[in-house]
Structures are given as C-alpha cells and as structure tokens.
Coordinates of C-alpha atoms and ligand atoms in Angstrom, one line a residue:
X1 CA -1.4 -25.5 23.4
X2 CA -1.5 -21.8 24.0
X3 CA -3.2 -19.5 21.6
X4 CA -3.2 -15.7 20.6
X5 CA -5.0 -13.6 18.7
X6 CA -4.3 -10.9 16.5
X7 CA -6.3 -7.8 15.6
X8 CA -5.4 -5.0 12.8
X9 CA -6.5 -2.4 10.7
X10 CA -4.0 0.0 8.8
X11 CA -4.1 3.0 7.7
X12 CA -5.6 1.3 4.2
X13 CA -8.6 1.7 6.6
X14 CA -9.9 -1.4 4.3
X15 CA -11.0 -3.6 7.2
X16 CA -9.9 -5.5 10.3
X17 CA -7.9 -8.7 9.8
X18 CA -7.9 -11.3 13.0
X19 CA -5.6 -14.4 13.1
X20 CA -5.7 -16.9 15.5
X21 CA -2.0 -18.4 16.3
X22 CA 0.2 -20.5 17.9
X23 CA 4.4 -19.7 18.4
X24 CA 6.5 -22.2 18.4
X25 CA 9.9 -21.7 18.5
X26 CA 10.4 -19.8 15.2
X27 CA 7.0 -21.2 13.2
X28 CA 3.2 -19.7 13.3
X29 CA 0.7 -22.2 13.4
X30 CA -2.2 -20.2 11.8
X31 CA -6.0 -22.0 13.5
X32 CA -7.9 -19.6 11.9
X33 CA -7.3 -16.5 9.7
X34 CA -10.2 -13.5 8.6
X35 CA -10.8 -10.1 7.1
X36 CA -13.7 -7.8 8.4
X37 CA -14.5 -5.4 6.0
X38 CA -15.4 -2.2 7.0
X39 CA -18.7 -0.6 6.5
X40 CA -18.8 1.9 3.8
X41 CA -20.7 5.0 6.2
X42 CA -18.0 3.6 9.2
X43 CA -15.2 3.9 6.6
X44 CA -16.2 7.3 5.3
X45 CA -16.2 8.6 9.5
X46 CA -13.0 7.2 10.3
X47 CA -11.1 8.9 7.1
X48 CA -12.8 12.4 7.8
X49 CA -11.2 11.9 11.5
X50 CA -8.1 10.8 10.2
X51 CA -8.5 14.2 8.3
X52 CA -8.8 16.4 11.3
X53 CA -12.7 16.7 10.5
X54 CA -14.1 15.4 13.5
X55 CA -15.5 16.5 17.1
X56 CA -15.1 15.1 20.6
X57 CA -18.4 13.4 19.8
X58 CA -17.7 11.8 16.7
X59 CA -14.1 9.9 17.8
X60 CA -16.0 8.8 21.0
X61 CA -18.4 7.5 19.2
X62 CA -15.9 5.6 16.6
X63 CA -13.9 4.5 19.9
X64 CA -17.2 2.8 20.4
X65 CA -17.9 1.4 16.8
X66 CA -14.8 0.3 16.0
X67 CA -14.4 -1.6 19.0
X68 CA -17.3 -3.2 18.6
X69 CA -16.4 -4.4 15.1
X70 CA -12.9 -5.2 16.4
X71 CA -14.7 -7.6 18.8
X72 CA -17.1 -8.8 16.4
X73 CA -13.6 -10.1 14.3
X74 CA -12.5 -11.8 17.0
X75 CA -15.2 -13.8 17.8
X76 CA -15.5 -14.9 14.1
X77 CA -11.6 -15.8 14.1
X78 CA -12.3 -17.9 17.8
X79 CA -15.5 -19.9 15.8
X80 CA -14.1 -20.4 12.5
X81 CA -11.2 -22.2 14.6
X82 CA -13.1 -24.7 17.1
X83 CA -10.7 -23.7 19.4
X84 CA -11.8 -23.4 23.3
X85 CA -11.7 -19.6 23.9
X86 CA -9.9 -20.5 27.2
X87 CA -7.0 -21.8 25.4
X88 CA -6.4 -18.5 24.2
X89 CA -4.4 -16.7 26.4
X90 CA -4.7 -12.9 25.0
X91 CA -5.6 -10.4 22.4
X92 CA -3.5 -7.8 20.6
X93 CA -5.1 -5.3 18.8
X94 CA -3.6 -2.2 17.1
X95 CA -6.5 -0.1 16.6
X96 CA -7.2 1.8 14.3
X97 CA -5.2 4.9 13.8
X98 CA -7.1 8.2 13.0
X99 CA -3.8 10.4 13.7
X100 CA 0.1 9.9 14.2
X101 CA 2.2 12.9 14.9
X102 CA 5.7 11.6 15.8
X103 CA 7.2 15.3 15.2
X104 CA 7.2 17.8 17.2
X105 CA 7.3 18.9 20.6
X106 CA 3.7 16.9 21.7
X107 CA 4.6 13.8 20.0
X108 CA 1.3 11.5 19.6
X109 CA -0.1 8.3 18.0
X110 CA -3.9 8.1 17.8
X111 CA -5.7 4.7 18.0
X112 CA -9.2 4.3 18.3
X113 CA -11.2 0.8 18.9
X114 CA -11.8 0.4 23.0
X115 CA -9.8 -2.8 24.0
X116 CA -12.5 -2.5 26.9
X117 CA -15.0 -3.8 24.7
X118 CA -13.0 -6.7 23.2
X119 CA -12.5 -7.6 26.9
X120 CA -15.9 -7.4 27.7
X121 CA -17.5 -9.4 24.4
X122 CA -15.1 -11.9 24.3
X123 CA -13.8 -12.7 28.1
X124 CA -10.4 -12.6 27.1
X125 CA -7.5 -10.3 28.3
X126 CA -6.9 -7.8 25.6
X127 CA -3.6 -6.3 24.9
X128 CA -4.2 -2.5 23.2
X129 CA -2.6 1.1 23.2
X130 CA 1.2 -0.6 21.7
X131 CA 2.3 2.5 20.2
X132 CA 2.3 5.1 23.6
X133 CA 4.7 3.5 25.7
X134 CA 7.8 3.8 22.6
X135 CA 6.5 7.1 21.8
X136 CA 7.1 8.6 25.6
X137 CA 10.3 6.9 25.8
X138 CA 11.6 9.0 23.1
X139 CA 10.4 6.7 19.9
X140 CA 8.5 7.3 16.8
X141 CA 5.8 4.4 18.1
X142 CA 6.5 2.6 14.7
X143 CA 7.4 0.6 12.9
X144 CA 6.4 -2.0 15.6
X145 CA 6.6 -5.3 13.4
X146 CA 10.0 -5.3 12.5
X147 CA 10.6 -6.9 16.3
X148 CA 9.0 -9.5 14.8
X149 CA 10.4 -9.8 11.8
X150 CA 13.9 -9.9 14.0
X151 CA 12.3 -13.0 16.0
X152 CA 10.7 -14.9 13.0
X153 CA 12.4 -13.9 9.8
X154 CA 16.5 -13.4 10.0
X155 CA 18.7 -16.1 8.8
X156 CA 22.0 -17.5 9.4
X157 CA 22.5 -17.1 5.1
X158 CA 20.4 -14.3 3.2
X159 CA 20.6 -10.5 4.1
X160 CA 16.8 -10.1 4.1
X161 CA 14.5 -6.9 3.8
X162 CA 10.9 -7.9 4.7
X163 CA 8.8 -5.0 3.1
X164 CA 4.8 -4.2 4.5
X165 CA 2.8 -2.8 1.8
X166 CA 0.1 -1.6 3.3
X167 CA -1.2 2.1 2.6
X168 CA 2.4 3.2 4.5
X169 CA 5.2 1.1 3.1
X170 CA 7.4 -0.2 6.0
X171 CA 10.7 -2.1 5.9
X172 CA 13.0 -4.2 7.7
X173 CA 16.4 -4.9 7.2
X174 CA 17.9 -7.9 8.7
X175 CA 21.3 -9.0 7.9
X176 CA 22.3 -12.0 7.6
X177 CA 23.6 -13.9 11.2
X178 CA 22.5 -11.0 12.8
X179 CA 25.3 -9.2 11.9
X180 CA 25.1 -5.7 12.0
X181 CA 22.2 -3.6 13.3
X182 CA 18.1 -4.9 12.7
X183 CA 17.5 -0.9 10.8
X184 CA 13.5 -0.6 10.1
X185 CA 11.2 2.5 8.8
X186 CA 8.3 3.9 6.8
X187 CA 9.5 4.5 3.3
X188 CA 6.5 6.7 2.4
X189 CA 3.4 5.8 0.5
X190 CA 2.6 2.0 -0.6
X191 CA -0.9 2.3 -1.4
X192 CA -2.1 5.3 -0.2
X193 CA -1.9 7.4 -2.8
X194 CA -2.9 5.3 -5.5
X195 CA -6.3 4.6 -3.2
X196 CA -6.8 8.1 -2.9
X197 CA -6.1 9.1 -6.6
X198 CA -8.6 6.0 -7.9
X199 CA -11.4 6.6 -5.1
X200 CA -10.9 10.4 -6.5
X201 CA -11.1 9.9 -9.8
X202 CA -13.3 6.7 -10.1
X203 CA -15.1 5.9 -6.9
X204 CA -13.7 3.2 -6.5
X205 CA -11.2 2.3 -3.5
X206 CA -8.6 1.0 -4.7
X207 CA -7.4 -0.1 -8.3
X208 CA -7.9 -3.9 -8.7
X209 CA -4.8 -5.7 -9.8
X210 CA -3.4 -2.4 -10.9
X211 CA -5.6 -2.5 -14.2
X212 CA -6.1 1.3 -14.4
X213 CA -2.6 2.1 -14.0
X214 CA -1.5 0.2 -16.9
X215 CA -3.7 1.9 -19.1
X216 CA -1.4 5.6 -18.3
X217 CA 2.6 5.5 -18.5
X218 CA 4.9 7.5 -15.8
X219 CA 5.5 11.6 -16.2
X220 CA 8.8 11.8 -15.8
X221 CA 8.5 15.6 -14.4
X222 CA 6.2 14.8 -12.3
X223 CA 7.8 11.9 -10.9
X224 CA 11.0 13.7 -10.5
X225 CA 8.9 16.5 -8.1
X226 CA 7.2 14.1 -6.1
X227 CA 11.0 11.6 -5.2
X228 CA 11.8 15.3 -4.4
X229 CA 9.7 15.6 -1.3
X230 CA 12.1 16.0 1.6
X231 CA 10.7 12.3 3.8
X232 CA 12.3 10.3 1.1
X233 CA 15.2 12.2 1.7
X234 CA 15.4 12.2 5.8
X235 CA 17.6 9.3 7.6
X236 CA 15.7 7.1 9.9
X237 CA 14.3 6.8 12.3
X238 CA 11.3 8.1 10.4
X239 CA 7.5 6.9 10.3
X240 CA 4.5 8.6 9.1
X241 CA 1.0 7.8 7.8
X242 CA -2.4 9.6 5.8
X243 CA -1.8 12.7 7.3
X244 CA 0.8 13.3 5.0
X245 CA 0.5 10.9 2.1
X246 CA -3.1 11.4 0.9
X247 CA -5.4 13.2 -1.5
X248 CA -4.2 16.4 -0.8
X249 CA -0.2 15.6 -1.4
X250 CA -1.0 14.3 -4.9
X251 CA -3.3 17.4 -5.7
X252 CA -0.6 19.8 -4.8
X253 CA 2.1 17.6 -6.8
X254 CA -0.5 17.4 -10.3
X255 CA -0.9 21.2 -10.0
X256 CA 2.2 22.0 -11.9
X257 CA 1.7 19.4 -14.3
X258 CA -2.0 20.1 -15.3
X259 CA -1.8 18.7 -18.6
X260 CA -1.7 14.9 -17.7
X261 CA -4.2 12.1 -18.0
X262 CA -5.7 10.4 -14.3
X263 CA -4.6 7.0 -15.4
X264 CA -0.8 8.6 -16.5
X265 CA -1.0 9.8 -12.7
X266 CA -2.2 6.8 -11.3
X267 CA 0.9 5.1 -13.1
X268 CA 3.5 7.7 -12.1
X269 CA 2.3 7.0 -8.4
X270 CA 2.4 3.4 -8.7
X271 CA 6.0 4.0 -10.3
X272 CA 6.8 6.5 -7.1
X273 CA 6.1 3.9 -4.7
X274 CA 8.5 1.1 -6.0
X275 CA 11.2 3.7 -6.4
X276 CA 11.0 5.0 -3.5
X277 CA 11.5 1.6 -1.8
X278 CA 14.0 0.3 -4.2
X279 CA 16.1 4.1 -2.8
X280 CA 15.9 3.7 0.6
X281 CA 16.9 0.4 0.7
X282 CA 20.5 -0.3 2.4
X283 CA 22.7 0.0 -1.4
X284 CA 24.4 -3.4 -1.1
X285 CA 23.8 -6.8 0.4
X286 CA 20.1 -7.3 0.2
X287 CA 19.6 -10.7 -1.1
X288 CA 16.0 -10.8 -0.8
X289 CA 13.0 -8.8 -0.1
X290 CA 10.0 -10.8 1.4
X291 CA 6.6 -8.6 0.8
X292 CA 3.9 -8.9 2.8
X293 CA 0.3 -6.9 2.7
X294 CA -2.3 -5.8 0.6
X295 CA 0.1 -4.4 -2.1
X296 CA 1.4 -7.6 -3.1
X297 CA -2.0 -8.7 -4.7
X298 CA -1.4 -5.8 -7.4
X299 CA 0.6 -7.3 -10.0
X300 CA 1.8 -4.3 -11.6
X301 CA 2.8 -2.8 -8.7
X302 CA 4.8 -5.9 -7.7
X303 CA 6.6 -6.1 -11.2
X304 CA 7.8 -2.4 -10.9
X305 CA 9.1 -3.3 -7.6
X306 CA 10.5 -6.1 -8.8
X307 CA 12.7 -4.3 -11.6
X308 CA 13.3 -1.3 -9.0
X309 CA 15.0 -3.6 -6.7
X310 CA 16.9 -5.8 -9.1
X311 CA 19.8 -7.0 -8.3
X312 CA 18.2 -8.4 -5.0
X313 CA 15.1 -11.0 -5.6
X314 CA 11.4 -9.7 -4.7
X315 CA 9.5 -12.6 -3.4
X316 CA 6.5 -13.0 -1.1
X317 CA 6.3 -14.4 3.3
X318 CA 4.7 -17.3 1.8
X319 CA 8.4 -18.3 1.1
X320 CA 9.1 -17.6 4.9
X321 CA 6.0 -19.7 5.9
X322 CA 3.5 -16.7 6.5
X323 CA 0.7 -15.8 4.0
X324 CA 1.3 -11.9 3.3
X325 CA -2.0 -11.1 4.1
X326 CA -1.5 -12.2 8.1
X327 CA 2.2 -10.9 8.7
X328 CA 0.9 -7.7 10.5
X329 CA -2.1 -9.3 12.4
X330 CA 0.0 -11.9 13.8
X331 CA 2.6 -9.5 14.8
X332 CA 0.2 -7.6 17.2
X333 CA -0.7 -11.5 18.6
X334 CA 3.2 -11.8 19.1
X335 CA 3.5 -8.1 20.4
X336 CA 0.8 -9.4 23.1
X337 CA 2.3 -12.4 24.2
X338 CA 5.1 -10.4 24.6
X339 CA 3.4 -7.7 26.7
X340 CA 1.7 -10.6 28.7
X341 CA 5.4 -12.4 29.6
X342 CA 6.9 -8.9 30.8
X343 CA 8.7 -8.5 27.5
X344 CA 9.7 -5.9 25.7
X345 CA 8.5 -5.4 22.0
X346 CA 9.6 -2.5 20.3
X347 CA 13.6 -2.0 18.7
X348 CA 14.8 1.1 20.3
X349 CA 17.5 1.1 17.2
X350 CA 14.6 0.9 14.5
X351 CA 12.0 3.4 16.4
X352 CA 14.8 5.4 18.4
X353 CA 13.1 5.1 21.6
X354 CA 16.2 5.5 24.7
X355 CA 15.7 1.4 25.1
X356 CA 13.4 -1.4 25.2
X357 CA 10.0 -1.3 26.6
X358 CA 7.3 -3.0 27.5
X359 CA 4.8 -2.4 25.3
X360 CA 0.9 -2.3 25.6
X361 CA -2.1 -1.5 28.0
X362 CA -3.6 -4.8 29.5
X363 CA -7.3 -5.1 29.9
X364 CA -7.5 -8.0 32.1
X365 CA -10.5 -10.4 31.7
Ligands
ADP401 N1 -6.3 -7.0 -6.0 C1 -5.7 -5.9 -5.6 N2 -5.2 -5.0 -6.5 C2 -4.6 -3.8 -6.1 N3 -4.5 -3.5 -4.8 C3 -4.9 -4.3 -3.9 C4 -5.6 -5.5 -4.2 N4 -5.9 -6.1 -3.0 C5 -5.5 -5.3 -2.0 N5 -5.0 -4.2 -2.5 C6 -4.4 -3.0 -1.8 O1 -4.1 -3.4 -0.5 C7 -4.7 -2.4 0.5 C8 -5.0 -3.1 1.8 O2 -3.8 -3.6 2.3 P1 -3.5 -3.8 3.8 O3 -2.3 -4.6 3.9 O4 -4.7 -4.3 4.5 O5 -3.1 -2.3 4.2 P2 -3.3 -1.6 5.7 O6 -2.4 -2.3 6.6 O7 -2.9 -0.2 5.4 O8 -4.8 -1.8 6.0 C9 -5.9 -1.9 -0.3 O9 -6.3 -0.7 0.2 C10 -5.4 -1.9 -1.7 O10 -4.7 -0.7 -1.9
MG402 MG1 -5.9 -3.4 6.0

C-alpha cells in the first residue's frame, strides 16, 4: 500500500493540518489525520507579512520557521499512523501564503515554508511550490482543489457544488455525468472578515460557533455597500485572498455607517458571506452543496447558508466520505501524487491557465 501525505495552512493562518492517505480508485483511506496550531508570536509575523510589513529578513526567517513547523506536522501525522515512513511515497505541502497577486502585469503567488526542510527532517520527497507553474502559464494559481473535487466528488446523478470555507471561500461546480464544463473560483470572504472584525473588536480570533454574531442583526445599508464591491461582481476566473478581504476592507465599509453596534457588524458580515455564495452560484441545477473547512463548524454561519442557497440542499463531505476538516490537506497529498506520476493537476478551465500542467517543485529525498 502506497501512502501520501498532505500538508496545509490557509490563509485562516489558524494552523497546519497533515493527513496521511491512501487513493484508491475514487475512496481516501485516511491513517492518520492532525491540526498544528500555530504559535501565537509565529502567527502575529506571518499576518504582518501577509500585510506587506515585513523585510527580506523577516520572510527568510518565516521560510525557515514555518518549515520547520510544517515538518514538525508531518512527523506527528507519520507516528500517530504506525505507518513505515518508507511506505509513504511523497509530501505535498501548500505553504503558507503571505501574498497572492494574480492581477496585473507581474502576476505572483507567495508561499513560504522551505519544502527543503520537510525533505531533510523527514527523508521523504516533498512536493511544494503548486501554485507557480498555473500562474506562468497564464492561470490565477487557484483554486487548485477543485481538480480534485473533479476526480473524487462528481456523480453520474446530482449537479454538485463542493464549497471550501476557509478564510477565502472557494467553489466547485460539477455537473452531473460530467456534463458541461467543471467551473471553480473564490467567491470572496468565508471567514476572513468575521476573524478580523472579532480579533479587532474582542481579541479573540475567531467567533466560536458564531455566538457573537447572533447577539447583532444584519444592516441592511451596509450590507447592500459591501455585495456592491466590484469582485462579487467580476466573471471567473477569479481568485484572491487577505490582501483584499481583511481588517482594512471592513473598516473602510463601517465608515459610512458609524452608528452600528460590533456585534450588528459581525452579523451583517456573517450574512455577506452566505449571500455572496448563494449569488455566484450557477442559478439553476445545483442539487447539492457539500461544505468543507473550518466554516462549517459555525452553526450560524452554516444556517444562513443554508437558507441563502435554498432551493439546493447544504450538506457537509462527510456525506461524500471526507471529514470537512481534511478535504484541502488531502488535496495537496493528491496534487503530489499527481506531480510524482507526471500528471497534470490544475483545470486550465477553472484557473484559466493556456492548458494543463504539471504542477509542483520536487525536493527529492
Ligand atoms: N467552532 C467554530 N466556530 C466558528 N468558526 C470556526 C469554528 N472552528 C473553526 N472556525 C473557523 O474556521 C477557520 C479555519 O478554517 P480553515 O478551513 O482551517 O481555513 P484556512 O484554510 O483559511 O486555514 C477559523 O479561522 C475560524 O474562522
Ligand atoms: Mg486552516
């Protein structure tokens, strides 16, 4: 049996999830599965770098941290599963991304984490750098999963959208027998505002279970100018991240609306990221969307989704026989094994790259 292992951090910047898999045909065997938090201090660095506040010195020396902790999760993942490390036959981590630019004439995508150092500490061939290769052939260098999705999650019955809530919300679109075109982008913010606003306002990263934005109810002005910022409005292909969709954004939108409450914001953000998704959905057909990521373990944020996208069914990968929590990590394991067999791994249709491409820098054991 052949194993791969799976390394990711998002732009949640929460920590770095490992999975250690198994593909067969359509099915993920899952031998072990773990989150690495974060440091607070390391934390702190890497979202003043995604912020532009950084020197030379400083990202060289997070290429050097994060690396080390990305290594670190791996070898947790290998002992929690008794596996032999020789059965595993490669690594694929994302990174961490600090910056991604896909506009403009000097197009990049920033990930930090040395895959040199997960060679090195783990004696396994490492898999990094996915995004570069789509992103010089013309891409956006994301979405990256939905090639996955495409390979695990279409059917020969349900138009499906599987839908990543992670700090960027992502989705895929995959009708039914394949027919018609596998579509896939970043809607906008899932949780990145509503981390911001609450580590703002409260100190605290994130708002557990969505308890905090229950206690405000959605500004209908202000709601209305933030679904008028012109992403939600551009046709794919279209990706973007923090560098966009953070503190800074929400400031600027709460300026002309100074008389409102932080929890009635925190509510009218959590409202702006189900309707946003629920919009840029394709307008007929879905059957079901499958959620995966952090965002699915707020409640409140999953039952505004859920009446946003009525008529179609929200429901969770669990359904599809992945845990939410792993759908990304595991994609980067695929996305390796794909890099190690020569083939290609991004969806020129979803990313708009001028075709497929191998995708990945291999640091050989
Ligand atoms: N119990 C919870 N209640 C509300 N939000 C949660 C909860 N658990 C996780 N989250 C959200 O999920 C995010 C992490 O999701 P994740 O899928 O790891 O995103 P990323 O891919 O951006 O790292 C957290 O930052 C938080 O916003
Ligand atoms: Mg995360």
């Amino acid at each position: 049996m052949e194993a791969w292992l799976g390394l990711m951090s998002g732009t949640s910047m929460d920590g770095i999830d490992a999975v250690l898999v198994s593909f067969r045909d359509r099915t993920v065997q899952i031998h072990a599965s773990r989150c690495l938090s974060y440091p607070d201090d390391l934390r702190q660095r890497l979202i003043n770098a995604s912020q532009n506040q950084a020197s030379p010195d400083e990202i060289g020396e997070l290429n050097t941290l994060t690396g080390q902790l990305f290594a670190q999760a791996a070898l947790r993942a290998i002992s929690d599963s008794g596996l032999n490390p020789n059965t595993i036959r490669a690594i694929g981590s994302h990174g961490q991304t600090i910056r991604h630019q896909p506009a403009g004439s000097a197009p990049f995508s920033f990930q930090i984490g040395n895959p040199a150092i997960i060679t090195e500490t783990t004696g396994i061939t490492t898999v990094g750098d996915f995004r570069s290769r789509d992103m010089a052939a013309g891409g956006q260098g994301a979405p990256l999963v939905p090639a996955f999705h495409k390979a695990f999650f279409g059917s020969e019955s349900e138009n499906r959208c599987i839908l990543n809530l992670g700090g960027i919300a992502n989705i895929t679109w995959l009708p039914a027998r394949g027919q018609g075109p596998v579509t896939g982008f970043d809607t906008g913010p899932a949780n990145a505002l509503m981390d911001a606003w609450c580590l703002d306002q409260t100190g605290r990263p994130y708002d557990a279970d969505g308890h905090w934005a229950v206690e405000g109810r959605v500004d209908p002005e202000l709601l209305e100018d933030m679904l008028s910022d012109a992403y939600f409005q551009r046709t794919p292909p279209k990706s973007t991240g923090k560098e966009k969709f953070n503190l800074g954004w929400v400031k600027t939108m709460i300026a002309r609306h100074p008389d409102l409450k932080p929890e009635d914001i925190q509510r009218t953000l959590l409202e702006l990221t189900a309707l946003t998704i629920a919009r840029q959905m394709p307008e007929t057909g879905v059957d079901t969307v499958y959620a995966c990521g952090g965002g699915t373990r707020n409640p409140e944020l999953m039952r505004a989704l859920g009446q946003a996208l009525a008529p179609a069914r929200l429901a969770v990968t669990s359904e599809l026989g992945l845990d939410p929590q792993w759908v990304e990590p595991v994609a980067f394991a695929w996305l390796a094994k794909q890099a190690i067999e020569g083939k290609p791994g991004n969806l020129p249709e979803v990313t708009g790259a001028n075709g497929p491409r191998i995708l990945g820098a291999i640091y050989p054991a």
